[in-house]
mmCIF file with all atom_site columns, C-alpha atoms in Angstrom:
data_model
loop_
_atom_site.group_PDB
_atom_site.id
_atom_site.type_symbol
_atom_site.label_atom_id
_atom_site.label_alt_id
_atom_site.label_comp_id
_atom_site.label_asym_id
_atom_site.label_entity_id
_atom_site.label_seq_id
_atom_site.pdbx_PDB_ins_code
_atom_site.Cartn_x
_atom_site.Cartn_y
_atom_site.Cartn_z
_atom_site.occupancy
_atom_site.B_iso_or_equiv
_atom_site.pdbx_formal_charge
_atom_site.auth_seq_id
_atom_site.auth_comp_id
_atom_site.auth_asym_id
_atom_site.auth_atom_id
_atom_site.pdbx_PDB_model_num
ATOM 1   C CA . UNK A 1 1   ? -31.547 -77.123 55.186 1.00 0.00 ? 1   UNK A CA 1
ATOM 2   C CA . UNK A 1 2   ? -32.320 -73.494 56.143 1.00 0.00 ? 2   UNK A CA 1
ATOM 3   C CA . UNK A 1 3   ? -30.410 -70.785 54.158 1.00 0.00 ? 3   UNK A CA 1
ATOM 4   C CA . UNK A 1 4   ? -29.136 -69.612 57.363 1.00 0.00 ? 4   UNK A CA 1
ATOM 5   C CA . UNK A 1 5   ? -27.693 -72.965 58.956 1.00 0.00 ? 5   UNK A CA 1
ATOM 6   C CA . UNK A 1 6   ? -24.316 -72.260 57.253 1.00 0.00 ? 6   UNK A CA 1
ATOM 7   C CA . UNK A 1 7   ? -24.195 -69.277 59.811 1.00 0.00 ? 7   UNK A CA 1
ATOM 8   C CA . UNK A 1 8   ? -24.910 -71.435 63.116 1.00 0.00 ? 8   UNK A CA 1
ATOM 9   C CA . UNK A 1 9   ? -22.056 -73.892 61.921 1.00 0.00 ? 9   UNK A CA 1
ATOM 10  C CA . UNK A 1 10  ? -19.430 -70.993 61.753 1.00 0.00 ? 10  UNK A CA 1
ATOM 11  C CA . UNK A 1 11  ? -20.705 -69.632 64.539 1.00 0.00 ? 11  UNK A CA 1
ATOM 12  C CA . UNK A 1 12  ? -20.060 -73.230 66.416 1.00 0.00 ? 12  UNK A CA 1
ATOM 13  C CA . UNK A 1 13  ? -16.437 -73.285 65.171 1.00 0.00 ? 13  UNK A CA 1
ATOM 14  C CA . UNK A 1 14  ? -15.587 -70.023 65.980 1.00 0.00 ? 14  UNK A CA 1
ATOM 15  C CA . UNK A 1 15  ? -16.669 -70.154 69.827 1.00 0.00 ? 15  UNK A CA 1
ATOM 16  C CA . UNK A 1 16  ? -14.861 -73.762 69.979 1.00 0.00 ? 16  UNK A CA 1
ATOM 17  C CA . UNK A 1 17  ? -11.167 -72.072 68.416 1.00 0.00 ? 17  UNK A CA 1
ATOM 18  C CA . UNK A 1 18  ? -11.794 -69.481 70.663 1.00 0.00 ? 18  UNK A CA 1
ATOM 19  C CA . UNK A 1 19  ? -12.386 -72.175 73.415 1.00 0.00 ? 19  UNK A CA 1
ATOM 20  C CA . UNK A 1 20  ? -9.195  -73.779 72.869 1.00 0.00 ? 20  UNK A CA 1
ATOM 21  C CA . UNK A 1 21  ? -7.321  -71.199 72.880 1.00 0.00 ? 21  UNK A CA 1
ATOM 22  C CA . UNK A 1 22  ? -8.739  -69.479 75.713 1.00 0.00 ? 22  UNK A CA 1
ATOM 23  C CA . UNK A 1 23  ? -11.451 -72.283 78.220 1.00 0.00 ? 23  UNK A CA 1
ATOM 24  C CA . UNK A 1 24  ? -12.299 -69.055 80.579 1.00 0.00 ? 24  UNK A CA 1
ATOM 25  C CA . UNK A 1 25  ? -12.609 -66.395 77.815 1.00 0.00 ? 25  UNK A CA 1
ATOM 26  C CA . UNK A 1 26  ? -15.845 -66.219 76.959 1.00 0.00 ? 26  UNK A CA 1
ATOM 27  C CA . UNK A 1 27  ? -17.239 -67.058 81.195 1.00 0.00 ? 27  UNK A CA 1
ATOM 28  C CA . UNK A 1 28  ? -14.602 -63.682 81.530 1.00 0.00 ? 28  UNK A CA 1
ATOM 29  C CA . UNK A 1 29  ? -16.244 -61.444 78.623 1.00 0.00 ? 29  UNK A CA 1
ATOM 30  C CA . UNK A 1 30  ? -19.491 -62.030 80.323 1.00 0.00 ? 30  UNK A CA 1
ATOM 31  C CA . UNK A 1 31  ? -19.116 -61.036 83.555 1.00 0.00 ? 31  UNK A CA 1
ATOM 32  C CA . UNK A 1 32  ? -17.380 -57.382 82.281 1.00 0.00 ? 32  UNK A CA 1
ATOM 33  C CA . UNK A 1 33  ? -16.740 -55.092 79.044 1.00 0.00 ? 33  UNK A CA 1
ATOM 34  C CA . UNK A 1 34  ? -14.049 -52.580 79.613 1.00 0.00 ? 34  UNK A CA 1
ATOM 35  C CA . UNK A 1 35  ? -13.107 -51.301 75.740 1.00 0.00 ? 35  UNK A CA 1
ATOM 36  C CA . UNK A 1 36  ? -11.054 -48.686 75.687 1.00 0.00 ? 36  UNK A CA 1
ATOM 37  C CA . UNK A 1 37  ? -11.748 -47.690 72.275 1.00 0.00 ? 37  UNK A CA 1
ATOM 38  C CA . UNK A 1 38  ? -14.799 -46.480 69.982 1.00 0.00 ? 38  UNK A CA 1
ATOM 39  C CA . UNK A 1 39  ? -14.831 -46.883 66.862 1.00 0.00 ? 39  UNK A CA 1
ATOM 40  C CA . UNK A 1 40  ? -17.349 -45.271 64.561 1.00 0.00 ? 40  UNK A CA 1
ATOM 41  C CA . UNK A 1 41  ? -16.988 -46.202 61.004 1.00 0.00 ? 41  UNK A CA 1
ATOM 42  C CA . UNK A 1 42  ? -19.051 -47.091 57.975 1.00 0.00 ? 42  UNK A CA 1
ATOM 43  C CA . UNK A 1 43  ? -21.951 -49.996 57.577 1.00 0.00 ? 43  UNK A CA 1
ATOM 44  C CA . UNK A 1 44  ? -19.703 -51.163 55.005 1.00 0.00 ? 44  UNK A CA 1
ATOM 45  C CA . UNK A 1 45  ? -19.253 -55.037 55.115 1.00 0.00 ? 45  UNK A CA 1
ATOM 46  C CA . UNK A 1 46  ? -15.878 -54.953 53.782 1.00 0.00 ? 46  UNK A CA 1
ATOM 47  C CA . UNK A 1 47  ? -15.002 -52.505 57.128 1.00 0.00 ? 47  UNK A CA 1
ATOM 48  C CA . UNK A 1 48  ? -15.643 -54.957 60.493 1.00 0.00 ? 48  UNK A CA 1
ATOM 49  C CA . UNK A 1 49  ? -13.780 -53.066 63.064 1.00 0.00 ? 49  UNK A CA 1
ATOM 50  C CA . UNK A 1 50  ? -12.260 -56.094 65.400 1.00 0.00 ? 50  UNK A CA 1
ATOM 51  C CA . UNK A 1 51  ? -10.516 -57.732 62.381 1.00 0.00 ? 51  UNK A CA 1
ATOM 52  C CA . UNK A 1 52  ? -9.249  -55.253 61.602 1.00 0.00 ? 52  UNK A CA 1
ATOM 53  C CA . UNK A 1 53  ? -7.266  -54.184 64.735 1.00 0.00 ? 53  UNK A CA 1
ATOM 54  C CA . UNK A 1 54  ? -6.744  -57.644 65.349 1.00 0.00 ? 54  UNK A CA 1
ATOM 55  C CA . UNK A 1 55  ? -8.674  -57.117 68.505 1.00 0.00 ? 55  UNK A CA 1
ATOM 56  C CA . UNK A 1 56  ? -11.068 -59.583 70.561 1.00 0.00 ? 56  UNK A CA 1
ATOM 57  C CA . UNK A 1 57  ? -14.563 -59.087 71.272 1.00 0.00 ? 57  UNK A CA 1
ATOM 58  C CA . UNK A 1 58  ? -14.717 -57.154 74.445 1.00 0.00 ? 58  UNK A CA 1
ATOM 59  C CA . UNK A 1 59  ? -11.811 -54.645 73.590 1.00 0.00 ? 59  UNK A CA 1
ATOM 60  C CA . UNK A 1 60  ? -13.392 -52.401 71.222 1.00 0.00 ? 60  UNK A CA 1
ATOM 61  C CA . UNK A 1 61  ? -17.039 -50.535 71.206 1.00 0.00 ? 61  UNK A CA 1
ATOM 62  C CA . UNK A 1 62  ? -18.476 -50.415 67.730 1.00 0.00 ? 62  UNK A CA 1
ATOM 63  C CA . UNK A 1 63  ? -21.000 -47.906 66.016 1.00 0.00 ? 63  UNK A CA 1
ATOM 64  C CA . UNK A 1 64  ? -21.343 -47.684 62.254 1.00 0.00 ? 64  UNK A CA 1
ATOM 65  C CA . UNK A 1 65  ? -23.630 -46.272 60.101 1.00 0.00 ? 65  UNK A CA 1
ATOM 66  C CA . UNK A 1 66  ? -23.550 -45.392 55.753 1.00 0.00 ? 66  UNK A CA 1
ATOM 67  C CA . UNK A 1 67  ? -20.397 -43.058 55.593 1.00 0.00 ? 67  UNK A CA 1
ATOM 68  C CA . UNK A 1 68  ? -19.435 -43.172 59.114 1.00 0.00 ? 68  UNK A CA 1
ATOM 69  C CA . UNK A 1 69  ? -21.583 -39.690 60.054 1.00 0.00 ? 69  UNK A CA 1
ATOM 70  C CA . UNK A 1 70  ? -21.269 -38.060 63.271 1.00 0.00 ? 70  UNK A CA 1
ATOM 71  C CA . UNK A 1 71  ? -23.973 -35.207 63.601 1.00 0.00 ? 71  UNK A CA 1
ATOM 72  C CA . UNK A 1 72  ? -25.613 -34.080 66.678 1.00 0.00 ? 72  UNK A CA 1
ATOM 73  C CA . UNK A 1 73  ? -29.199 -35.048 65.906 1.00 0.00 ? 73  UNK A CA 1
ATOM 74  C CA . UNK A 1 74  ? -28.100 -38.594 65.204 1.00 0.00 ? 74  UNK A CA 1
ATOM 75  C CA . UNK A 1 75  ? -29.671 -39.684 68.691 1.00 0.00 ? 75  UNK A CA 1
ATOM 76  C CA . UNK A 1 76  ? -28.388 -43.572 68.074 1.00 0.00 ? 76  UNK A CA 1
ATOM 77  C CA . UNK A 1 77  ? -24.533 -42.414 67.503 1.00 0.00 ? 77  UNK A CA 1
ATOM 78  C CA . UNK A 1 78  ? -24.601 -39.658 70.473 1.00 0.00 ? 78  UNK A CA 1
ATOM 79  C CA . UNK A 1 79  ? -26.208 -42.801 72.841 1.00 0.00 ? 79  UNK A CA 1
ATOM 80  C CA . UNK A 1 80  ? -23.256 -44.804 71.954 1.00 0.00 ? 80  UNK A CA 1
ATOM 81  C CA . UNK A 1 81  ? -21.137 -42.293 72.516 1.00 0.00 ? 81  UNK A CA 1
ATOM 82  C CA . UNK A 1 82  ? -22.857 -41.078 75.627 1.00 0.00 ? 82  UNK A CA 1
ATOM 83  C CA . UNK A 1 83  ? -22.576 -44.440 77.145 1.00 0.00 ? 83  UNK A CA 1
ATOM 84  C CA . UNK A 1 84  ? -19.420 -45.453 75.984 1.00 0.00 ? 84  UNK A CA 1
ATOM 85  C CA . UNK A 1 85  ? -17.685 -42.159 77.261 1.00 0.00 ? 85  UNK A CA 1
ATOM 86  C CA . UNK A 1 86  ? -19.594 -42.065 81.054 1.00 0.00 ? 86  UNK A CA 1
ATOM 87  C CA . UNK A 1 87  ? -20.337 -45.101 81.148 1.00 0.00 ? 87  UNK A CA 1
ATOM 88  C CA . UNK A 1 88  ? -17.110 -47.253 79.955 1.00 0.00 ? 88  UNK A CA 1
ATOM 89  C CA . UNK A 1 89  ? -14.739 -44.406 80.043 1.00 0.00 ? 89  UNK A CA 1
ATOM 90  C CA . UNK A 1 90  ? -13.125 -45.037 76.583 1.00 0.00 ? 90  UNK A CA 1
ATOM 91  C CA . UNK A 1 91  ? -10.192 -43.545 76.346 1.00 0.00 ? 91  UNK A CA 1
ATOM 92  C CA . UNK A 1 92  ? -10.555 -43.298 72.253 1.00 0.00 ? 92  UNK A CA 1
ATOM 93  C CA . UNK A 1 93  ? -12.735 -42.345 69.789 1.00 0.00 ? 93  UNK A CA 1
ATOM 94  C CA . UNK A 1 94  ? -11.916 -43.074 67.131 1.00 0.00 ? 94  UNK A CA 1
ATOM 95  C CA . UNK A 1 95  ? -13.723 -42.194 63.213 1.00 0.00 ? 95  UNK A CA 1
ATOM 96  C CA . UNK A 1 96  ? -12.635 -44.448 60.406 1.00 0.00 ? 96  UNK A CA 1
ATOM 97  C CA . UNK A 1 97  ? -13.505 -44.107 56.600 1.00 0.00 ? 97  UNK A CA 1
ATOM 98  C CA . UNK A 1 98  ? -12.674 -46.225 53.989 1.00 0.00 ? 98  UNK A CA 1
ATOM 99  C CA . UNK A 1 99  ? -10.985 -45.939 50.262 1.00 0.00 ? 99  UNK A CA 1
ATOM 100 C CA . UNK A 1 100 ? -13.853 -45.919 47.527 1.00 0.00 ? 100 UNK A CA 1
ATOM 101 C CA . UNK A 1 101 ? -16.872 -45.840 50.446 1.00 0.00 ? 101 UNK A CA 1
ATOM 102 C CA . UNK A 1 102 ? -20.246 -45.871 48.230 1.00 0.00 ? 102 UNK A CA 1
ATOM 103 C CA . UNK A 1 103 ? -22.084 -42.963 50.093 1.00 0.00 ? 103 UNK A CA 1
ATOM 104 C CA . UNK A 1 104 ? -19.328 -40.861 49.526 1.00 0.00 ? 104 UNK A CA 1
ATOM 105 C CA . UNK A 1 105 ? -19.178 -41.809 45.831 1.00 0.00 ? 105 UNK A CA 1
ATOM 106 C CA . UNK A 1 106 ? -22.850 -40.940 46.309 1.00 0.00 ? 106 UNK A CA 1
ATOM 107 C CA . UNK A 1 107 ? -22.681 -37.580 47.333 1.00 0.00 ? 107 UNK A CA 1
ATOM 108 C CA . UNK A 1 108 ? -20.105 -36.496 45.207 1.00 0.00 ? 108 UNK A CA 1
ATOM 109 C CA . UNK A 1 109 ? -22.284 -37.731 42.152 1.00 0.00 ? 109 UNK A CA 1
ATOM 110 C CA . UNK A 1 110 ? -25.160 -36.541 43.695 1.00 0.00 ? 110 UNK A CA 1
ATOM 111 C CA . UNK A 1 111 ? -26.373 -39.774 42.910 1.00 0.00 ? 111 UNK A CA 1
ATOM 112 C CA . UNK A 1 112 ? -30.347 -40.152 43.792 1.00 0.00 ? 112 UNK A CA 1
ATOM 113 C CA . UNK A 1 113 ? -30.861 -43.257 45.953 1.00 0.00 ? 113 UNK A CA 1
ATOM 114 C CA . UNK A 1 114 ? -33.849 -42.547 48.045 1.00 0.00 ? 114 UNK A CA 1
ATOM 115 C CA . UNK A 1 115 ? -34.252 -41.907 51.861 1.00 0.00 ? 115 UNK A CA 1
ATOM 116 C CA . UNK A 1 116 ? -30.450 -42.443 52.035 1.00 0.00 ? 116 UNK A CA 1
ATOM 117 C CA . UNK A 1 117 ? -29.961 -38.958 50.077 1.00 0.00 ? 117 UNK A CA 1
ATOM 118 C CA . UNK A 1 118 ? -30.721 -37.123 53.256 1.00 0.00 ? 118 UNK A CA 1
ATOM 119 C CA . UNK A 1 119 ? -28.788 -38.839 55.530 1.00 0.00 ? 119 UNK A CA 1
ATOM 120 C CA . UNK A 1 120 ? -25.603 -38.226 52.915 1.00 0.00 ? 120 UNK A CA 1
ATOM 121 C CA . UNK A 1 121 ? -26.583 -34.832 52.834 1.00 0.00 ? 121 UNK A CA 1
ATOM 122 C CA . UNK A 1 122 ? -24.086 -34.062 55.554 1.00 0.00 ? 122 UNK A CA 1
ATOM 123 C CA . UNK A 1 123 ? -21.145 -35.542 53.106 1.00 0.00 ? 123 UNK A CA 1
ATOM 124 C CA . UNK A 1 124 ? -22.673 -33.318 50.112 1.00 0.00 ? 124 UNK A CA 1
ATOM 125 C CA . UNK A 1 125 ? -22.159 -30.344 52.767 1.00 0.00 ? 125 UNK A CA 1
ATOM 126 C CA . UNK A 1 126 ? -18.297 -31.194 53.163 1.00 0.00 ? 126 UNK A CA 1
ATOM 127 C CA . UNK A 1 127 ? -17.899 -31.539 49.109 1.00 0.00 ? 127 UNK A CA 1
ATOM 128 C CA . UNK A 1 128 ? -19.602 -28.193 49.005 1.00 0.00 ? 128 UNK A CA 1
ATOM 129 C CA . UNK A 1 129 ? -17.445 -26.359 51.247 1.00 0.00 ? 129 UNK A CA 1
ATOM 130 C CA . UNK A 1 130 ? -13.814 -28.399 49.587 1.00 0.00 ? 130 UNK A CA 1
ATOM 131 C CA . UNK A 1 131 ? -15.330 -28.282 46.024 1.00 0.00 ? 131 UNK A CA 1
ATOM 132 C CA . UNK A 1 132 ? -12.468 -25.953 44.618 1.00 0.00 ? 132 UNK A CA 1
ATOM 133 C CA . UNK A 1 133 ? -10.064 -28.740 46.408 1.00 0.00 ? 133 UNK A CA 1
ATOM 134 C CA . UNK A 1 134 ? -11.478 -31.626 45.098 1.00 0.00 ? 134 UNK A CA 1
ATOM 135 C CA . UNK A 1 135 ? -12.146 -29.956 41.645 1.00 0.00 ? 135 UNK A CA 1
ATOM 136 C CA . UNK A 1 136 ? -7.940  -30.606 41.766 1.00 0.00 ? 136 UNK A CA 1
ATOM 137 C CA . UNK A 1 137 ? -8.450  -34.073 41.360 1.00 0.00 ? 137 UNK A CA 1
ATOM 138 C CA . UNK A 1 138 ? -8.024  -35.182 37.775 1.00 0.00 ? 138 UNK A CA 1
ATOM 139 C CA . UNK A 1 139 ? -10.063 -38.526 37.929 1.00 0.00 ? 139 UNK A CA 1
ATOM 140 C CA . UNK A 1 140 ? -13.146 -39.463 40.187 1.00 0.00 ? 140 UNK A CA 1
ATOM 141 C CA . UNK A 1 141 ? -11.520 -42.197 42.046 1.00 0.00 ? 141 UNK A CA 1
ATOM 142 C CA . UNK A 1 142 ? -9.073  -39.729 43.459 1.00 0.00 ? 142 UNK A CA 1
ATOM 143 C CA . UNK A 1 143 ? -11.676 -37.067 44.145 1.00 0.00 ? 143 UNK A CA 1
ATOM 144 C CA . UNK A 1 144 ? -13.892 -39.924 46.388 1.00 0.00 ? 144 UNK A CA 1
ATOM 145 C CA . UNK A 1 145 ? -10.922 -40.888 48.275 1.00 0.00 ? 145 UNK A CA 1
ATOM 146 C CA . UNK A 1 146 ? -10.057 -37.536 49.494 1.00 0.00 ? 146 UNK A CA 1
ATOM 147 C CA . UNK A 1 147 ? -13.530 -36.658 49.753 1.00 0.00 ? 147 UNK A CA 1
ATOM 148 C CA . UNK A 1 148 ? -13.380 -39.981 52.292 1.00 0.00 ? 148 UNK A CA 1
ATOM 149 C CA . UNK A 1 149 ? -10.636 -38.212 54.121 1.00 0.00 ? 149 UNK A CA 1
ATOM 150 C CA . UNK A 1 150 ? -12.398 -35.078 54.206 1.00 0.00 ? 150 UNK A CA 1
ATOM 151 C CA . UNK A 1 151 ? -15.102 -36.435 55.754 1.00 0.00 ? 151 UNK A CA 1
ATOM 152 C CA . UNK A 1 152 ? -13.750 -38.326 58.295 1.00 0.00 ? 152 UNK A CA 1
ATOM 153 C CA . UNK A 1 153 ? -11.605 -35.147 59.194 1.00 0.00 ? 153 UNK A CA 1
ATOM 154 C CA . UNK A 1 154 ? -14.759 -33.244 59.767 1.00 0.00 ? 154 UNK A CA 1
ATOM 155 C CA . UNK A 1 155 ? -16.705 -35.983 61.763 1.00 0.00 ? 155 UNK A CA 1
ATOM 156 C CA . UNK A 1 156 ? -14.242 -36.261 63.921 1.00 0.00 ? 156 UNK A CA 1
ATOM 157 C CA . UNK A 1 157 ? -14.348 -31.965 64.530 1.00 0.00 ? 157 UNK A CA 1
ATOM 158 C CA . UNK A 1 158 ? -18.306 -32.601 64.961 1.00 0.00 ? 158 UNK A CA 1
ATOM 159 C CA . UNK A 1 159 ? -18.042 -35.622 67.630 1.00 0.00 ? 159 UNK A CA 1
ATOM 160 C CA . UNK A 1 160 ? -15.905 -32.953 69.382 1.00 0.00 ? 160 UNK A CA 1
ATOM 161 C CA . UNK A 1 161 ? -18.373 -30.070 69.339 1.00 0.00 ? 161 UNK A CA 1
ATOM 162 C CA . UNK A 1 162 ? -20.950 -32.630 70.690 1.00 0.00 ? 162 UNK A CA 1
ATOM 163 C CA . UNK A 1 163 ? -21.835 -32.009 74.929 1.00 0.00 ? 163 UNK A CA 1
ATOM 164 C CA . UNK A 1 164 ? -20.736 -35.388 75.309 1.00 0.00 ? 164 UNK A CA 1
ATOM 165 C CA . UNK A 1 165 ? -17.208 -34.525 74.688 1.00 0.00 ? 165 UNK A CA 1
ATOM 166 C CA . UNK A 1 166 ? -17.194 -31.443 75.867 1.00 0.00 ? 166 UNK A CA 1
ATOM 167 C CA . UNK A 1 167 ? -18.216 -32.105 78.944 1.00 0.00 ? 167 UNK A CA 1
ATOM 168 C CA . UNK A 1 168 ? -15.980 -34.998 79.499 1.00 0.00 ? 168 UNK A CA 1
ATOM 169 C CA . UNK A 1 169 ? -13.052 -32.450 78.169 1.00 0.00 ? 169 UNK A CA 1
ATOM 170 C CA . UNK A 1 170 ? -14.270 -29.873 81.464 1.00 0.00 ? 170 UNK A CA 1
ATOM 171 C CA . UNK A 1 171 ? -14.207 -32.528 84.091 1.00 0.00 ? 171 UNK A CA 1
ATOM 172 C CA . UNK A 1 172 ? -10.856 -33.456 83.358 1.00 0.00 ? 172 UNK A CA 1
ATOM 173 C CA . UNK A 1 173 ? -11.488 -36.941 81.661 1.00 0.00 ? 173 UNK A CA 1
ATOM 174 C CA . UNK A 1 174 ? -8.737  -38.437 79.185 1.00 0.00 ? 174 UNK A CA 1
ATOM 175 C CA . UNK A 1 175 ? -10.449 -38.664 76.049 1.00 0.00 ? 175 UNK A CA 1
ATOM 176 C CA . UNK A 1 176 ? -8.752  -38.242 71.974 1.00 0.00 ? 176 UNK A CA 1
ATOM 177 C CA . UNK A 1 177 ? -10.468 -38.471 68.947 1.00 0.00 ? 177 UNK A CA 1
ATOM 178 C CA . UNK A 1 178 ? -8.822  -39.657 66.081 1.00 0.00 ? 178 UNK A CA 1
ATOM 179 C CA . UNK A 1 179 ? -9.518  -39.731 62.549 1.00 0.00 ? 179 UNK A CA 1
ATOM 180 C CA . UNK A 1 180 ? -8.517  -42.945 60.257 1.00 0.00 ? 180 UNK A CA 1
ATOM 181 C CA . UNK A 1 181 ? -9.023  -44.246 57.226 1.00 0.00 ? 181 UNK A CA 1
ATOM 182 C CA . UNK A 1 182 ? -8.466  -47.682 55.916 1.00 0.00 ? 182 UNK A CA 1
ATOM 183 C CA . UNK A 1 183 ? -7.727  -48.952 52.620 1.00 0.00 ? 183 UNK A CA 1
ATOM 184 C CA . UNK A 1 184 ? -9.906  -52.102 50.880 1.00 0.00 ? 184 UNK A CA 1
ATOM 185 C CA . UNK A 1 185 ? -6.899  -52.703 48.580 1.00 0.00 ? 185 UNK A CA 1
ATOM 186 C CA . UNK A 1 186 ? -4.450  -52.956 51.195 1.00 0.00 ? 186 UNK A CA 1
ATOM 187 C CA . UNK A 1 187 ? -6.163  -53.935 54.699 1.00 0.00 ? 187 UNK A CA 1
ATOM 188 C CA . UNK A 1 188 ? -3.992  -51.279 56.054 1.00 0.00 ? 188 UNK A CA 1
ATOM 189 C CA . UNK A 1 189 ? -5.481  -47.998 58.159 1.00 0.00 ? 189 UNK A CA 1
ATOM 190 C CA . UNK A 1 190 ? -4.202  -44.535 57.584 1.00 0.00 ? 190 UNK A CA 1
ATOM 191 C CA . UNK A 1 191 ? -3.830  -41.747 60.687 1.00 0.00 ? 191 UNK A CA 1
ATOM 192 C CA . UNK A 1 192 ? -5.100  -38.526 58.799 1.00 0.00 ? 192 UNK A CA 1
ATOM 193 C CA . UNK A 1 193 ? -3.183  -36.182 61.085 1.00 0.00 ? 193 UNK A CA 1
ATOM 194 C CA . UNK A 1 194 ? -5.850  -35.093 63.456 1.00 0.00 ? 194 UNK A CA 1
ATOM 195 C CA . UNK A 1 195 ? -6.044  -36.486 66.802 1.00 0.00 ? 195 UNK A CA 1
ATOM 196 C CA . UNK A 1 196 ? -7.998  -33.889 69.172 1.00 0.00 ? 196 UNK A CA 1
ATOM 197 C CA . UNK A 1 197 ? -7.942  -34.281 73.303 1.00 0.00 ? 197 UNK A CA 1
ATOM 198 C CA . UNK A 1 198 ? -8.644  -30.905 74.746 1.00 0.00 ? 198 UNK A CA 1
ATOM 199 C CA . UNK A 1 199 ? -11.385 -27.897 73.990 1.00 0.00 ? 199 UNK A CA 1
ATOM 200 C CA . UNK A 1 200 ? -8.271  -25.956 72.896 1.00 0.00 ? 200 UNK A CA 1
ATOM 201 C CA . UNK A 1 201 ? -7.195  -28.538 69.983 1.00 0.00 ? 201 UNK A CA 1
ATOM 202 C CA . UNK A 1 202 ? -10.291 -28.413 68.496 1.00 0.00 ? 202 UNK A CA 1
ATOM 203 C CA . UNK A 1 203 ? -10.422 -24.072 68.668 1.00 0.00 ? 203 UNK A CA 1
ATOM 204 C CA . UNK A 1 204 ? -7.293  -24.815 66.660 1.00 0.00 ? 204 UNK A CA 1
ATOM 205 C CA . UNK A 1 205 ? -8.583  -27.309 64.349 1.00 0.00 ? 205 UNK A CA 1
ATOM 206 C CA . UNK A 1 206 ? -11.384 -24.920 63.687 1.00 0.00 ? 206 UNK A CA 1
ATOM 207 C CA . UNK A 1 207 ? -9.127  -22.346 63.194 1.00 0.00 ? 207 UNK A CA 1
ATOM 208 C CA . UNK A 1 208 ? -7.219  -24.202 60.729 1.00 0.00 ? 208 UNK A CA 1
ATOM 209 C CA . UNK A 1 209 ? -10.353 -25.672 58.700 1.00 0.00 ? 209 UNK A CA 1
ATOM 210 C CA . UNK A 1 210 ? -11.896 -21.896 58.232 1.00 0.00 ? 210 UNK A CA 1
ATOM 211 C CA . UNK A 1 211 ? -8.045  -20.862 56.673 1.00 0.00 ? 211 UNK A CA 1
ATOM 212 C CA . UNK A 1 212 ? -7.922  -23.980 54.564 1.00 0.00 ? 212 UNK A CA 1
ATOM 213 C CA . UNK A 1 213 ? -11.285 -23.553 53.884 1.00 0.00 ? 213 UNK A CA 1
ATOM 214 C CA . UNK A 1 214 ? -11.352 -19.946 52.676 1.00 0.00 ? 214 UNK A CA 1
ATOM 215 C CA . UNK A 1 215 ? -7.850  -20.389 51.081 1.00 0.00 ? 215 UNK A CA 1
ATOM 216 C CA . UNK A 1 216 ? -10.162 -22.950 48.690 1.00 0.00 ? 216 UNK A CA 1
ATOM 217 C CA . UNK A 1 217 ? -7.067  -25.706 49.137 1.00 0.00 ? 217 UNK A CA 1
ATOM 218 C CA . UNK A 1 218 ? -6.035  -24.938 45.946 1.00 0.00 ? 218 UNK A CA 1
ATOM 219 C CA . UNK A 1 219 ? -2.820  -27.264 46.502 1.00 0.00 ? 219 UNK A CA 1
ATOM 220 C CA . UNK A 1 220 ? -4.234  -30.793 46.991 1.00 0.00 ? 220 UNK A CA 1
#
C-alpha cells in the first residue's frame, strides 16, 4: 500500500457526498469560476480558507503564503491578485491571520530559521514600528496575537497601495479589503475594524496609522 493511497480514498468519498448531494455540481464548477472573494491568509494547515466560511469550491479564490504577507515585490501574490481583480472581478479581498501564527512568533523572537528569516522580515518591520505597543503586553502569547492583528492590519494597507487596486479604485470598480483574523481555539474569525474601498479610505487609514504610530500606542 502506498503511503499516499489513504489520500485517493478520501478524495473518492468526498467527490461521491458531494455527488449526492449535488449530481450536476461538479459538470457546473467546470464549465465556470465566478468567486467573489479573495482570501489571502497564512500556509498554515490549521487555516484552510473554504472550511472555514463554510463555502464550496468555486466560491472563494485562495492565496496563502507563511504569515499571510502582502508586499509589492511578491510577484506570485500580486498575479493572484491581478487576475482575480480583472480577471474575476472579486468583489473582496480579504487578509486573514490567525491566533498564535508561527512566523509571527518568529519575528517577534527574532527567531533564526533560515531563508524564511527574510521573507518574515516584513513582520519584524511592523514589530519595529509597534514595539512600544506591544512592549504593553505582559506575556508573549498576548504580544504574538496582537502582533497577528497588527500585521494583518498593515497587509491589508499594502494590498491597497498596490497598482492593482488602485487602478481598479480609478475606474470605478467595487472592490473592499478587509482585514480578519481567526482564532485556532475557537474556529471563529474576528473583523479587525478596517475594511478599505476607495483611494480616500486608505489616505485616512494612513493618516490614522502615522498618529497611532507616532503616539507609540501606549494604551493597548
Amino acid at each position: 500500500m502506498h503511503p499516499l493511497d489513504p489520500l485517493f480514498k478520501k478524495n473518492r468519498d468526498w467527490a461521491q457526498a458531494i455527488r449526492e448531494r449535488d449530481p450536476e455540481f461538479f459538470q457546473t464548477l467546470s464549465r465556470q469560476q465566478a468567486p467573489e472573494y479573495l482570501w489571502i491568509g497564512c500556509s498554515d494547515s490549521r487555516v484552510p480558507a473554504n472550511e472555514i466560511c463554510g463555502l464550496l469550491p468555486g466560491e472563494i479564490f485562495v492565496h496563502r503564503n507563511v504569515a499571510n504577507i502582502v508586499v509589492h515585490s511578491d510577484l506570485n501574490c500580486l498575479s493572484v491578485m491581478q487576475y482575480a481583480v480583472d480577471v474575476l472581478h472579486v468583489k473582496h479581498i480579504i487578509i486573514v491571520g490567525h491566533y498564535g501564527c508561527g512566523g509571527v512568533r518568529a519575528a517577534l523572537g527574532n527567531q533564526k530559521l533560515g531563508l524564511i528569516d527574510n521573507w518574515l522580515r516584513h513582520v519584524q518591520d511592523t514589530r519595529m514600528k509597534y514595539a512600544d505597543h506591544l512592549a504593553c503586553y505582559a506575556d508573549e502569547p498576548g504580544r504574538v496575537d496582537r502582533l497577528c492583528e497588527l500585521n494583518v492590519i498593515t497587509q491589508v494597507i499594502n494590498a491597497a497601495q498596490t497598482t492593482i487596486v488602485q487602478n481598479a479604485w480609478e475606474r470605478g470598480q467595487e472592490l473592499a479589503i478587509h482585514g480578519w483574523v481567526y482564532g485556532l481555539k475557537d474556529g471563529l474569525v474576528r473583523h479587525l475594524g478596517i475594511s478599505l474601498s476607495s483611494a480616500d479610505e486608505l489616505a485616512g487609514a494612513l493618516k490614522t496609522s502615522w498618529e497611532k504610530n507616532e503616539a507609540s500606542l501606549m494604551n493597548p
